[in-house]
Amino acid sequence: AAVQADGRIVVAGYGEDPAGTSPYLVLARYRPDGALDPTFGDGGVVTTTLADDPRSMARANDVAVARDGSIVAVGYVAVPETNDWAVARFRADGSPDLGFGDAGLARVSLGDGTFEEASAVTLAPGGGIALVGYHEASWNLARLRADGMLDPRFGDGGTVRSIAFGDPGDIVADAHGNLVVTGRTAPTGSYDATVMRFRRDGRPDRRFGTDGVVTTDLAGGTEDAAAVALQPDGAIVIAGSSDPDPPDPETWTDVLVARYHR
């Protein structure tokens, strides 16, 4: 979900009809009182498969709203034998932004024949779009220009690949374009909550943690940093879950919230 400056709420995800067709991307916008916004899409809802192929599949995992009201949703788009990160931009009324990518859709492919999915998006200063996602059991980053093309000033031709093994969760950009990404990695055999910071050009920020990485293991089990936010003073707040090892049958999974110095 993302909240617009006027209080309207945009949510993104996926849907399937009762016939069990392939998943399709769904956007919905609500007024501040919780009613669907009739000025958006069809009665407040937009659905799309992001491709002309009837066998295509699409879903959104995250959404962001720009200052001009445009909406960016990220996830994946798949047709037989091809599965790419999907970055779709919509105008404020829910119609595709035809000036972005290919008729409103930009694809990011990190390899052939493998499952690829963008987990989260953040809008960087200057109109850039930064993503964290999944490819071959690893975290990967990408940054697009405002027109939907990969930004060659970032990483290797616009991507930073295989930065950690595990599951990426969220991403946020600070006022300078530096990126903080969170999720879970397995440095010691079990998953730990992980926070990484990168400079705006895609290089790790070596001043943060150990060579740009901080891992948190609370109970010897599994910790996951599913979401991240920056406070005004630059402190980093994560939210996720914690499972002790051995499992506690009384509590099982706990909510995890942690804050880190900048």
Tab-separated table of C-alpha atoms in Angstrom:
chain	number	residue	atom	x	y	z
A	1	ALA	CA	0.000	0.000	0.000
A	2	ALA	CA	0.971	3.647	-0.495
A	3	VAL	CA	-0.751	6.778	0.804
A	4	GLN	CA	-1.029	9.785	-1.503
A	5	ALA	CA	-0.516	13.343	-0.309
A	6	ASP	CA	-4.290	13.908	-0.401
A	7	GLY	CA	-4.941	10.892	1.842
A	8	ARG	CA	-6.128	8.493	-0.840
A	9	ILE	CA	-4.737	4.970	-0.530
A	10	VAL	CA	-3.323	2.893	-3.391
A	11	VAL	CA	-2.928	-0.859	-2.968
A	12	ALA	CA	-1.334	-3.349	-5.354
A	13	GLY	CA	-1.399	-7.127	-5.584
A	14	TYR	CA	-2.900	-9.794	-7.796
A	15	GLY	CA	-6.173	-11.564	-8.451
A	16	GLU	CA	-7.665	-14.650	-10.058
A	17	ASP	CA	-11.223	-15.102	-11.304
A	18	PRO	CA	-13.393	-18.034	-10.154
A	19	ALA	CA	-12.503	-19.987	-13.304
A	20	GLY	CA	-8.938	-20.223	-12.008
A	21	THR	CA	-7.221	-18.274	-14.772
A	22	SER	CA	-3.612	-17.152	-14.442
A	23	PRO	CA	-2.917	-14.400	-11.904
A	24	TYR	CA	-3.255	-10.815	-13.062
A	25	LEU	CA	-1.991	-7.578	-11.537
A	26	VAL	CA	-4.508	-5.556	-9.532
A	27	LEU	CA	-4.407	-1.923	-8.410
A	28	ALA	CA	-7.110	-0.279	-6.326
A	29	ARG	CA	-7.459	3.215	-4.930
A	30	TYR	CA	-9.557	4.179	-1.940
A	31	ARG	CA	-10.751	7.527	-0.721
A	32	PRO	CA	-9.728	8.549	2.821
A	33	ASP	CA	-13.067	7.226	4.111
A	34	GLY	CA	-12.311	3.720	2.740
A	35	ALA	CA	-14.667	3.822	-0.264
A	36	LEU	CA	-13.280	2.914	-3.686
A	37	ASP	CA	-12.278	6.001	-5.680
A	38	PRO	CA	-14.512	6.111	-8.808
A	39	THR	CA	-12.056	8.450	-10.580
A	40	PHE	CA	-9.457	5.655	-10.741
A	41	GLY	CA	-9.582	2.861	-13.317
A	42	ASP	CA	-12.931	1.078	-13.535
A	43	GLY	CA	-14.822	2.029	-10.403
A	44	GLY	CA	-11.597	2.317	-8.410
A	45	VAL	CA	-9.845	-0.814	-9.715
A	46	VAL	CA	-7.312	-1.564	-12.471
A	47	THR	CA	-6.563	-5.131	-13.625
A	48	THR	CA	-3.973	-6.129	-16.234
A	49	THR	CA	-1.843	-9.094	-17.280
A	50	LEU	CA	0.821	-6.658	-18.589
A	51	ALA	CA	1.139	-8.728	-21.799
A	52	ASP	CA	-0.953	-9.550	-24.868
A	53	ASP	CA	-0.346	-13.297	-24.598
A	54	PRO	CA	-3.472	-14.997	-23.117
A	55	ARG	CA	-1.159	-17.344	-21.177
A	56	SER	CA	0.608	-14.477	-19.432
A	57	MET	CA	0.720	-14.016	-15.662
A	58	ALA	CA	1.433	-10.925	-13.591
A	59	ARG	CA	1.397	-9.798	-9.993
A	60	ALA	CA	2.468	-6.777	-7.975
A	61	ASN	CA	4.452	-7.012	-4.744
A	62	ASP	CA	4.891	-3.319	-3.988
A	63	VAL	CA	3.658	0.105	-5.069
A	64	ALA	CA	4.842	3.715	-4.789
A	65	VAL	CA	3.215	7.041	-5.653
A	66	ALA	CA	5.261	9.906	-7.120
A	67	ARG	CA	4.729	13.582	-6.344
A	68	ASP	CA	2.971	14.084	-9.689
A	69	GLY	CA	0.435	11.402	-8.786
A	70	SER	CA	1.810	8.708	-11.081
A	71	ILE	CA	1.868	5.193	-9.648
A	72	VAL	CA	4.657	2.606	-9.961
A	73	ALA	CA	3.879	-1.052	-9.267
A	74	VAL	CA	6.533	-3.804	-9.292
A	75	GLY	CA	6.433	-7.598	-9.284
A	76	TYR	CA	6.709	-9.993	-12.195
A	77	VAL	CA	5.315	-10.643	-15.653
A	78	ALA	CA	5.514	-14.104	-17.180
A	79	VAL	CA	4.704	-15.728	-20.488
A	80	PRO	CA	5.706	-19.312	-21.356
A	81	GLU	CA	9.481	-19.758	-20.855
A	82	THR	CA	10.014	-16.123	-19.830
A	83	ASN	CA	9.705	-14.581	-16.372
A	84	ASP	CA	10.974	-11.044	-15.741
A	85	TRP	CA	10.846	-8.342	-13.121
A	86	ALA	CA	7.942	-6.068	-14.010
A	87	VAL	CA	7.874	-2.318	-13.435
A	88	ALA	CA	4.582	-0.759	-14.521
A	89	ARG	CA	3.776	2.932	-14.302
A	90	PHE	CA	0.255	4.308	-14.371
A	91	ARG	CA	-1.121	7.814	-14.608
A	92	ALA	CA	-3.069	9.244	-11.710
A	93	ASP	CA	-6.330	8.048	-13.283
A	94	GLY	CA	-5.096	4.436	-13.534
A	95	SER	CA	-4.345	4.409	-17.269
A	96	PRO	CA	-0.920	3.119	-18.396
A	97	ASP	CA	1.782	5.772	-18.735
A	98	LEU	CA	2.630	5.272	-22.397
A	99	GLY	CA	5.797	7.359	-22.048
A	100	PHE	CA	7.340	4.810	-19.696
A	101	GLY	CA	9.101	1.701	-20.985
A	102	ASP	CA	7.058	-0.181	-23.595
A	103	ALA	CA	3.547	1.276	-23.366
A	104	GLY	CA	3.832	1.633	-19.588
A	105	LEU	CA	5.795	-1.533	-18.784
A	106	ALA	CA	9.538	-1.966	-18.222
A	107	ARG	CA	10.986	-5.465	-17.869
A	108	VAL	CA	14.231	-6.321	-16.098
A	109	SER	CA	15.744	-9.695	-16.997
A	110	LEU	CA	18.677	-11.010	-14.993
A	111	GLY	CA	18.928	-14.370	-16.734
A	112	ASP	CA	17.263	-16.903	-19.023
A	113	GLY	CA	14.744	-19.516	-17.975
A	114	THR	CA	14.816	-18.703	-14.251
A	115	PHE	CA	12.206	-17.307	-11.900
A	116	GLU	CA	12.681	-13.598	-11.363
A	117	GLU	CA	10.552	-11.307	-9.237
A	118	ALA	CA	10.874	-7.731	-7.989
A	119	SER	CA	10.069	-7.591	-4.280
A	120	ALA	CA	9.968	-3.873	-3.541
A	121	VAL	CA	10.358	-0.404	-5.072
A	122	THR	CA	11.407	3.041	-3.934
A	123	LEU	CA	11.374	6.311	-5.840
A	124	ALA	CA	14.807	7.926	-5.772
A	125	PRO	CA	15.488	11.676	-5.956
A	126	GLY	CA	15.499	12.995	-9.510
A	127	GLY	CA	12.845	10.598	-10.799
A	128	GLY	CA	14.764	7.323	-10.672
A	129	ILE	CA	13.144	4.027	-9.681
A	130	ALA	CA	15.136	1.600	-7.521
A	131	LEU	CA	14.189	-2.053	-7.042
A	132	VAL	CA	15.234	-5.030	-4.995
A	133	GLY	CA	14.256	-8.489	-6.152
A	134	TYR	CA	14.840	-12.185	-6.407
A	135	HIS	CA	16.898	-14.156	-8.928
A	136	GLU	CA	18.500	-17.596	-8.451
A	137	ALA	CA	18.032	-17.578	-4.659
A	138	SER	CA	19.800	-14.230	-4.290
A	139	TRP	CA	19.111	-10.539	-3.696
A	140	ASN	CA	19.589	-8.245	-6.680
A	141	LEU	CA	19.193	-4.513	-7.263
A	142	ALA	CA	18.218	-2.453	-10.292
A	143	ARG	CA	17.653	1.221	-10.955
A	144	LEU	CA	15.650	2.635	-13.846
A	145	ARG	CA	15.610	6.117	-15.240
A	146	ALA	CA	12.337	8.033	-15.321
A	147	ASP	CA	11.711	6.770	-18.879
A	148	GLY	CA	11.903	3.110	-17.813
A	149	MET	CA	15.381	2.349	-19.167
A	150	LEU	CA	18.069	0.858	-16.925
A	151	ASP	CA	20.304	3.579	-15.482
A	152	PRO	CA	23.870	2.886	-16.726
A	153	ARG	CA	25.316	4.958	-13.870
A	154	PHE	CA	24.143	2.348	-11.376
A	155	GLY	CA	26.071	-0.874	-10.803
A	156	ASP	CA	26.803	-2.847	-13.967
A	157	GLY	CA	24.606	-1.325	-16.651
A	158	GLY	CA	21.815	-0.602	-14.181
A	159	THR	CA	21.879	-3.722	-12.001
A	160	VAL	CA	23.788	-5.051	-8.989
A	161	ARG	CA	23.593	-8.830	-8.948
A	162	SER	CA	23.811	-11.591	-6.347
A	163	ILE	CA	24.551	-9.300	-3.415
A	164	ALA	CA	23.325	-11.865	-0.862
A	165	PHE	CA	21.724	-15.299	-0.762
A	166	GLY	CA	18.283	-15.428	0.764
A	167	ASP	CA	15.023	-13.518	0.426
A	168	PRO	CA	14.888	-9.750	-0.135
A	169	GLY	CA	12.110	-7.825	1.579
A	170	ASP	CA	12.060	-4.049	1.162
A	171	ILE	CA	13.997	-1.030	-0.100
A	172	VAL	CA	14.047	2.689	0.693
A	173	ALA	CA	16.033	5.643	-0.671
A	174	ASP	CA	17.284	8.560	1.409
A	175	ALA	CA	17.340	12.189	0.292
A	176	HIS	CA	20.732	11.670	-1.393
A	177	GLY	CA	19.702	8.590	-3.372
A	178	ASN	CA	21.522	6.092	-1.149
A	179	LEU	CA	19.616	2.831	-0.778
A	180	VAL	CA	18.802	0.702	2.270
A	181	VAL	CA	17.568	-2.827	1.563
A	182	THR	CA	16.329	-5.432	4.014
A	183	GLY	CA	15.304	-9.072	4.081
A	184	ARG	CA	16.814	-12.287	5.366
A	185	THR	CA	20.068	-14.085	4.625
A	186	ALA	CA	21.688	-17.252	5.951
A	187	PRO	CA	25.244	-16.362	7.030
A	188	THR	CA	25.351	-18.960	9.852
A	189	GLY	CA	23.073	-21.773	8.672
A	190	SER	CA	19.798	-20.139	9.740
A	191	TYR	CA	18.191	-17.010	8.364
A	192	ASP	CA	19.022	-13.687	10.041
A	193	ALA	CA	17.417	-10.276	9.607
A	194	THR	CA	19.704	-8.395	7.238
A	195	VAL	CA	20.135	-4.704	6.439
A	196	MET	CA	22.417	-3.435	3.659
A	197	ARG	CA	23.212	0.091	2.541
A	198	PHE	CA	24.383	1.113	-0.923
A	199	ARG	CA	25.627	4.351	-2.391
A	200	ARG	CA	23.609	5.912	-5.189
A	201	ASP	CA	25.940	4.355	-7.786
A	202	GLY	CA	25.260	0.833	-6.486
A	203	ARG	CA	28.472	0.345	-4.503
A	204	PRO	CA	28.151	-0.957	-0.920
A	205	ASP	CA	28.454	1.747	1.733
A	206	ARG	CA	31.456	0.340	3.613
A	207	ARG	CA	30.898	2.756	6.521
A	208	PHE	CA	27.707	0.919	7.449
A	209	GLY	CA	27.982	-2.227	9.564
A	210	THR	CA	30.591	-4.632	8.201
A	211	ASP	CA	31.335	-3.667	4.598
A	212	GLY	CA	27.805	-2.320	4.243
A	213	VAL	CA	25.972	-5.222	5.906
A	214	VAL	CA	24.313	-5.732	9.307
A	215	THR	CA	22.786	-9.067	10.342
A	216	THR	CA	20.696	-9.577	13.477
A	217	ASP	CA	20.235	-12.978	15.128
A	218	LEU	CA	18.085	-12.804	18.260
A	219	ALA	CA	17.192	-16.360	19.198
A	220	GLY	CA	19.378	-18.645	17.118
A	221	GLY	CA	16.465	-19.334	14.785
A	222	THR	CA	15.060	-17.386	11.858
A	223	GLU	CA	14.689	-13.606	11.690
A	224	ASP	CA	13.249	-11.717	8.730
A	225	ALA	CA	13.308	-7.960	8.000
A	226	ALA	CA	10.285	-7.672	5.723
A	227	ALA	CA	9.890	-3.866	5.800
A	228	VAL	CA	12.089	-0.815	6.302
A	229	ALA	CA	11.592	2.897	6.932
A	230	LEU	CA	13.915	5.832	7.557
A	231	GLN	CA	13.341	8.281	10.387
A	232	PRO	CA	13.979	12.016	9.852
A	233	ASP	CA	17.331	11.728	11.665
A	234	GLY	CA	18.444	8.900	9.339
A	235	ALA	CA	17.912	6.045	11.795
A	236	ILE	CA	16.747	2.818	10.151
A	237	VAL	CA	13.682	0.951	11.421
A	238	ILE	CA	12.866	-2.591	10.298
A	239	ALA	CA	9.820	-4.747	10.927
A	240	GLY	CA	9.484	-8.466	10.417
A	241	SER	CA	9.385	-11.714	12.361
A	242	SER	CA	11.465	-13.886	14.679
A	243	ASP	CA	11.273	-17.650	15.233
A	244	PRO	CA	13.401	-19.112	18.065
A	245	ASP	CA	15.383	-22.324	17.739
A	246	PRO	CA	14.187	-24.683	19.074
A	247	PRO	CA	10.602	-23.533	18.348
A	248	ASP	CA	8.552	-22.376	21.316
A	249	PRO	CA	5.150	-24.118	21.135
A	250	GLU	CA	3.684	-21.405	23.350
A	251	THR	CA	4.527	-18.440	21.156
A	252	TRP	CA	5.865	-19.690	17.795
A	253	THR	CA	6.522	-16.618	15.654
A	254	ASP	CA	7.063	-13.201	17.254
A	255	VAL	CA	6.862	-9.768	15.671
A	256	LEU	CA	10.302	-8.193	15.251
A	257	VAL	CA	10.916	-4.428	15.279
A	258	ALA	CA	14.459	-3.048	15.441
A	259	ARG	CA	16.138	0.301	14.991
A	260	TYR	CA	19.701	0.892	13.824
A	261	HIS	CA	21.951	3.931	13.921
A	262	ARG	CA	22.519	5.580	10.582
